[in-house]
Short mmCIF file of N, CA and C in Angstrom, two decimals:
data_model
loop_
_atom_site.label_atom_id
_atom_site.label_comp_id
_atom_site.label_asym_id
_atom_site.label_seq_id
_atom_site.Cartn_x
_atom_site.Cartn_y
_atom_site.Cartn_z
N ARG R 1 -42.10 -4.95 -34.05
CA ARG R 1 -40.83 -4.45 -34.55
C ARG R 1 -41.12 -3.44 -35.66
N THR R 2 -40.43 -2.30 -35.63
CA THR R 2 -40.60 -1.26 -36.63
C THR R 2 -39.90 -1.65 -37.92
N GLN R 3 -40.56 -1.42 -39.05
CA GLN R 3 -39.97 -1.74 -40.35
C GLN R 3 -39.45 -0.46 -40.98
N VAL R 4 -38.23 -0.51 -41.51
CA VAL R 4 -37.64 0.61 -42.23
C VAL R 4 -37.01 0.06 -43.51
N GLU R 5 -36.73 0.96 -44.44
CA GLU R 5 -36.10 0.53 -45.68
C GLU R 5 -34.63 0.23 -45.43
N CYS R 6 -34.05 -0.60 -46.27
CA CYS R 6 -32.66 -1.01 -46.13
C CYS R 6 -31.72 0.19 -46.11
N GLU R 7 -32.01 1.19 -46.91
CA GLU R 7 -31.11 2.34 -46.99
C GLU R 7 -30.99 3.09 -45.66
N TRP R 8 -31.93 2.88 -44.74
CA TRP R 8 -31.87 3.51 -43.42
C TRP R 8 -30.58 3.14 -42.69
N ILE R 9 -30.11 1.92 -42.91
CA ILE R 9 -28.92 1.44 -42.22
C ILE R 9 -27.72 2.34 -42.51
N THR R 10 -27.60 2.80 -43.76
CA THR R 10 -26.45 3.61 -44.16
C THR R 10 -26.80 5.08 -44.41
N LYS R 11 -27.99 5.46 -44.07
CA LYS R 11 -28.47 6.82 -44.34
C LYS R 11 -27.69 7.90 -43.58
N ASN R 12 -27.36 7.65 -42.33
CA ASN R 12 -26.67 8.62 -41.48
C ASN R 12 -25.24 8.12 -41.25
N GLU R 13 -24.27 8.81 -41.85
CA GLU R 13 -22.87 8.36 -41.77
C GLU R 13 -22.38 8.18 -40.34
N ASP R 14 -22.87 8.99 -39.42
CA ASP R 14 -22.44 8.90 -38.02
C ASP R 14 -22.96 7.64 -37.33
N LYS R 15 -23.98 7.00 -37.91
CA LYS R 15 -24.59 5.84 -37.26
C LYS R 15 -24.40 4.53 -38.03
N ILE R 16 -23.69 4.57 -39.14
CA ILE R 16 -23.53 3.37 -39.97
C ILE R 16 -22.94 2.21 -39.18
N GLU R 17 -21.87 2.47 -38.46
CA GLU R 17 -21.20 1.39 -37.73
C GLU R 17 -22.15 0.71 -36.74
N THR R 18 -22.92 1.49 -36.02
CA THR R 18 -23.88 0.95 -35.06
C THR R 18 -25.00 0.21 -35.77
N ARG R 19 -25.54 0.81 -36.82
CA ARG R 19 -26.68 0.22 -37.52
C ARG R 19 -26.32 -1.04 -38.31
N MET R 20 -25.07 -1.18 -38.72
CA MET R 20 -24.66 -2.38 -39.46
C MET R 20 -24.86 -3.64 -38.62
N ALA R 21 -24.98 -3.49 -37.31
CA ALA R 21 -25.24 -4.64 -36.43
C ALA R 21 -26.57 -5.30 -36.79
N TYR R 22 -27.50 -4.54 -37.35
CA TYR R 22 -28.77 -5.12 -37.78
C TYR R 22 -28.57 -6.19 -38.85
N CYS R 23 -27.48 -6.09 -39.59
CA CYS R 23 -27.18 -7.07 -40.64
C CYS R 23 -26.85 -8.45 -40.07
N ASN R 24 -26.62 -8.54 -38.76
CA ASN R 24 -26.39 -9.83 -38.12
C ASN R 24 -27.68 -10.64 -38.02
N ASP R 25 -28.80 -9.98 -38.15
CA ASP R 25 -30.11 -10.65 -38.14
C ASP R 25 -30.29 -11.29 -39.53
N PRO R 26 -30.47 -12.61 -39.62
CA PRO R 26 -30.60 -13.29 -40.91
C PRO R 26 -31.69 -12.69 -41.81
N GLU R 27 -32.78 -12.27 -41.20
CA GLU R 27 -33.87 -11.69 -41.98
C GLU R 27 -33.44 -10.37 -42.63
N VAL R 28 -32.71 -9.56 -41.90
CA VAL R 28 -32.22 -8.28 -42.43
C VAL R 28 -31.15 -8.53 -43.50
N LYS R 29 -30.22 -9.43 -43.21
CA LYS R 29 -29.15 -9.74 -44.16
C LYS R 29 -29.70 -10.25 -45.49
N THR R 30 -30.71 -11.11 -45.42
CA THR R 30 -31.33 -11.63 -46.63
C THR R 30 -32.13 -10.56 -47.34
N GLY R 31 -32.83 -9.74 -46.59
CA GLY R 31 -33.68 -8.70 -47.18
C GLY R 31 -32.93 -7.50 -47.70
N CYS R 32 -31.70 -7.29 -47.22
CA CYS R 32 -30.90 -6.12 -47.60
C CYS R 32 -29.50 -6.56 -48.05
N PRO R 33 -29.38 -7.40 -49.07
CA PRO R 33 -28.07 -7.94 -49.43
C PRO R 33 -27.05 -6.89 -49.86
N LEU R 34 -27.48 -5.85 -50.55
CA LEU R 34 -26.52 -4.84 -50.99
C LEU R 34 -26.03 -4.02 -49.80
N THR R 35 -26.92 -3.62 -48.94
CA THR R 35 -26.56 -2.82 -47.76
C THR R 35 -25.69 -3.63 -46.81
N CYS R 36 -26.01 -4.91 -46.64
CA CYS R 36 -25.32 -5.74 -45.65
C CYS R 36 -24.09 -6.45 -46.22
N GLY R 37 -23.72 -6.11 -47.44
CA GLY R 37 -22.50 -6.66 -48.02
C GLY R 37 -22.65 -8.05 -48.58
N GLY R 38 -23.88 -8.49 -48.80
CA GLY R 38 -24.10 -9.79 -49.40
C GLY R 38 -24.02 -9.71 -50.91
N CYS R 39 -24.17 -10.81 -51.53
CA CYS R 39 -24.11 -10.88 -52.98
C CYS R 39 -25.53 -11.02 -53.51
N ALA R 40 -25.95 -10.09 -54.33
CA ALA R 40 -27.32 -10.11 -54.85
C ALA R 40 -27.29 -10.42 -56.35
N CYS R 41 -27.51 -11.68 -56.68
CA CYS R 41 -27.43 -12.10 -58.08
C CYS R 41 -28.78 -12.38 -58.71
N GLU R 42 -29.84 -12.27 -57.95
CA GLU R 42 -31.15 -12.53 -58.53
C GLU R 42 -32.20 -11.66 -57.85
N ASP R 43 -33.27 -11.42 -58.60
CA ASP R 43 -34.38 -10.65 -58.06
C ASP R 43 -35.21 -11.51 -57.12
N ASP R 44 -35.82 -10.89 -56.13
CA ASP R 44 -36.71 -11.58 -55.20
C ASP R 44 -38.06 -11.75 -55.89
N SER R 45 -38.40 -12.98 -56.23
CA SER R 45 -39.63 -13.24 -56.98
C SER R 45 -40.90 -12.96 -56.18
N ASN R 46 -40.78 -12.82 -54.87
CA ASN R 46 -41.94 -12.53 -54.02
C ASN R 46 -42.11 -11.04 -53.73
N PHE R 47 -41.12 -10.24 -54.08
CA PHE R 47 -41.15 -8.82 -53.76
C PHE R 47 -42.09 -8.07 -54.71
N GLU R 48 -42.89 -7.17 -54.16
CA GLU R 48 -43.75 -6.29 -54.95
C GLU R 48 -43.63 -4.88 -54.40
N PHE R 49 -43.81 -3.91 -55.28
CA PHE R 49 -43.73 -2.52 -54.87
C PHE R 49 -44.91 -1.75 -55.47
N ASP R 50 -45.22 -0.64 -54.82
CA ASP R 50 -46.31 0.25 -55.21
C ASP R 50 -45.86 1.15 -56.37
N LEU R 51 -46.71 1.31 -57.37
CA LEU R 51 -46.41 2.27 -58.43
C LEU R 51 -46.64 3.67 -57.89
N THR R 52 -45.69 4.56 -58.14
CA THR R 52 -45.79 5.90 -57.56
C THR R 52 -46.97 6.70 -58.10
N ASN R 53 -47.33 6.49 -59.34
CA ASN R 53 -48.45 7.26 -59.91
C ASN R 53 -49.79 6.54 -59.80
N MET R 54 -49.77 5.33 -59.24
CA MET R 54 -51.00 4.56 -59.07
C MET R 54 -50.96 3.83 -57.73
N PRO R 55 -51.12 4.56 -56.62
CA PRO R 55 -51.06 3.91 -55.30
C PRO R 55 -52.01 2.72 -55.21
N GLY R 56 -51.51 1.64 -54.63
CA GLY R 56 -52.30 0.42 -54.51
C GLY R 56 -52.06 -0.56 -55.65
N GLU R 57 -51.48 -0.08 -56.75
CA GLU R 57 -51.12 -0.95 -57.87
C GLU R 57 -49.74 -1.53 -57.59
N MET R 58 -49.67 -2.83 -57.39
CA MET R 58 -48.41 -3.48 -57.05
C MET R 58 -47.79 -4.15 -58.27
N ARG R 59 -46.48 -4.11 -58.35
CA ARG R 59 -45.74 -4.76 -59.44
C ARG R 59 -44.55 -5.51 -58.86
N GLY R 60 -44.13 -6.53 -59.57
CA GLY R 60 -42.95 -7.30 -59.20
C GLY R 60 -41.74 -6.80 -59.97
N CYS R 61 -40.59 -7.32 -59.63
CA CYS R 61 -39.34 -6.90 -60.27
C CYS R 61 -39.38 -7.05 -61.79
N ASP R 62 -39.99 -8.12 -62.27
CA ASP R 62 -40.01 -8.37 -63.71
C ASP R 62 -40.70 -7.27 -64.50
N TRP R 63 -41.59 -6.52 -63.88
CA TRP R 63 -42.30 -5.44 -64.55
C TRP R 63 -41.34 -4.34 -65.01
N ILE R 64 -40.26 -4.13 -64.26
CA ILE R 64 -39.30 -3.07 -64.58
C ILE R 64 -38.73 -3.26 -65.98
N THR R 65 -38.45 -4.51 -66.35
CA THR R 65 -37.84 -4.79 -67.66
C THR R 65 -38.79 -5.44 -68.65
N LYS R 66 -40.06 -5.53 -68.30
CA LYS R 66 -41.05 -6.20 -69.15
C LYS R 66 -41.17 -5.55 -70.52
N ASN R 67 -41.15 -4.22 -70.57
CA ASN R 67 -41.25 -3.49 -71.82
C ASN R 67 -39.90 -2.82 -72.07
N GLU R 68 -39.16 -3.34 -73.04
CA GLU R 68 -37.80 -2.86 -73.31
C GLU R 68 -37.74 -1.35 -73.55
N ASP R 69 -38.76 -0.80 -74.18
CA ASP R 69 -38.79 0.64 -74.46
C ASP R 69 -38.94 1.49 -73.19
N LYS R 70 -39.45 0.89 -72.12
CA LYS R 70 -39.69 1.63 -70.88
C LYS R 70 -38.72 1.27 -69.75
N THR R 71 -37.83 0.32 -70.00
CA THR R 71 -36.93 -0.17 -68.95
C THR R 71 -36.10 0.95 -68.32
N ALA R 72 -35.43 1.75 -69.12
CA ALA R 72 -34.56 2.80 -68.58
C ALA R 72 -35.35 3.79 -67.74
N THR R 73 -36.52 4.17 -68.20
CA THR R 73 -37.37 5.11 -67.46
C THR R 73 -37.82 4.50 -66.14
N ARG R 74 -38.22 3.24 -66.16
CA ARG R 74 -38.67 2.56 -64.95
C ARG R 74 -37.52 2.38 -63.97
N GLN R 75 -36.33 2.05 -64.47
CA GLN R 75 -35.18 1.90 -63.58
C GLN R 75 -34.86 3.23 -62.89
N GLU R 76 -34.89 4.30 -63.65
CA GLU R 76 -34.60 5.62 -63.08
C GLU R 76 -35.64 6.01 -62.02
N LYS R 77 -36.89 5.67 -62.28
CA LYS R 77 -37.97 6.07 -61.39
C LYS R 77 -38.07 5.21 -60.13
N TYR R 78 -37.85 3.91 -60.27
CA TYR R 78 -38.13 2.98 -59.17
C TYR R 78 -36.91 2.34 -58.51
N CYS R 79 -35.76 2.32 -59.16
CA CYS R 79 -34.62 1.56 -58.66
C CYS R 79 -33.79 2.31 -57.62
N SER R 80 -34.36 2.43 -56.44
CA SER R 80 -33.66 2.95 -55.27
C SER R 80 -34.29 2.29 -54.05
N GLY R 81 -33.67 2.43 -52.91
CA GLY R 81 -34.23 1.88 -51.68
C GLY R 81 -34.53 0.40 -51.76
N ASP R 82 -35.72 0.02 -51.30
CA ASP R 82 -36.11 -1.39 -51.25
C ASP R 82 -36.22 -2.03 -52.62
N VAL R 83 -36.63 -1.28 -53.62
CA VAL R 83 -36.74 -1.85 -54.98
C VAL R 83 -35.35 -2.25 -55.47
N ALA R 84 -34.37 -1.38 -55.31
CA ALA R 84 -33.01 -1.71 -55.73
C ALA R 84 -32.47 -2.90 -54.95
N GLU R 85 -32.77 -2.97 -53.67
CA GLU R 85 -32.30 -4.08 -52.83
C GLU R 85 -32.90 -5.42 -53.27
N ASN R 86 -34.18 -5.41 -53.62
CA ASN R 86 -34.89 -6.65 -53.93
C ASN R 86 -34.92 -7.00 -55.41
N CYS R 87 -34.57 -6.04 -56.26
CA CYS R 87 -34.61 -6.25 -57.71
C CYS R 87 -33.27 -5.88 -58.36
N PRO R 88 -32.15 -6.42 -57.87
CA PRO R 88 -30.85 -5.99 -58.41
C PRO R 88 -30.65 -6.30 -59.89
N VAL R 89 -31.21 -7.40 -60.37
CA VAL R 89 -31.06 -7.75 -61.78
C VAL R 89 -31.88 -6.79 -62.64
N ALA R 90 -33.15 -6.62 -62.31
CA ALA R 90 -34.02 -5.72 -63.07
C ALA R 90 -33.51 -4.29 -63.02
N CYS R 91 -32.87 -3.91 -61.93
CA CYS R 91 -32.36 -2.55 -61.78
C CYS R 91 -30.95 -2.40 -62.35
N GLY R 92 -30.38 -3.48 -62.87
CA GLY R 92 -29.04 -3.42 -63.45
C GLY R 92 -27.96 -3.20 -62.40
N GLN R 93 -28.19 -3.70 -61.18
CA GLN R 93 -27.24 -3.48 -60.10
C GLN R 93 -26.67 -4.76 -59.54
N VAL R 94 -26.54 -5.77 -60.36
CA VAL R 94 -26.00 -7.05 -59.91
C VAL R 94 -24.53 -6.86 -59.57
N LEU R 95 -24.14 -7.28 -58.39
CA LEU R 95 -22.79 -7.04 -57.91
C LEU R 95 -21.90 -8.29 -57.91
N CYS R 96 -22.38 -9.38 -58.46
CA CYS R 96 -21.56 -10.58 -58.50
C CYS R 96 -21.96 -11.41 -59.72
N MET R 97 -21.14 -12.37 -60.01
CA MET R 97 -21.45 -13.25 -61.14
C MET R 97 -22.45 -14.31 -60.69
N PRO R 98 -23.52 -14.51 -61.47
CA PRO R 98 -24.51 -15.54 -61.10
C PRO R 98 -23.93 -16.94 -61.15
#
């Protein structure tokens, strides 16, 4: 099975309705809560992402807010696509009350 980022589902306005069917798959719905209309109140503790300036260096959601002085810069740089989907708290994108 081909893997794509969550934002692919809504990337092309002409195909959103068709692609939203992927959200019926429990794995997709859990992995893409913002895209699939779920409630994302916590960061995925198992999710890691590659640092853009250091390929191969992986970080978890907590790294985004680990240094208060760098949080805004890290959110701006990393909080889109899969990182935003898996790190809604660290990215400041929580859409429901915990």
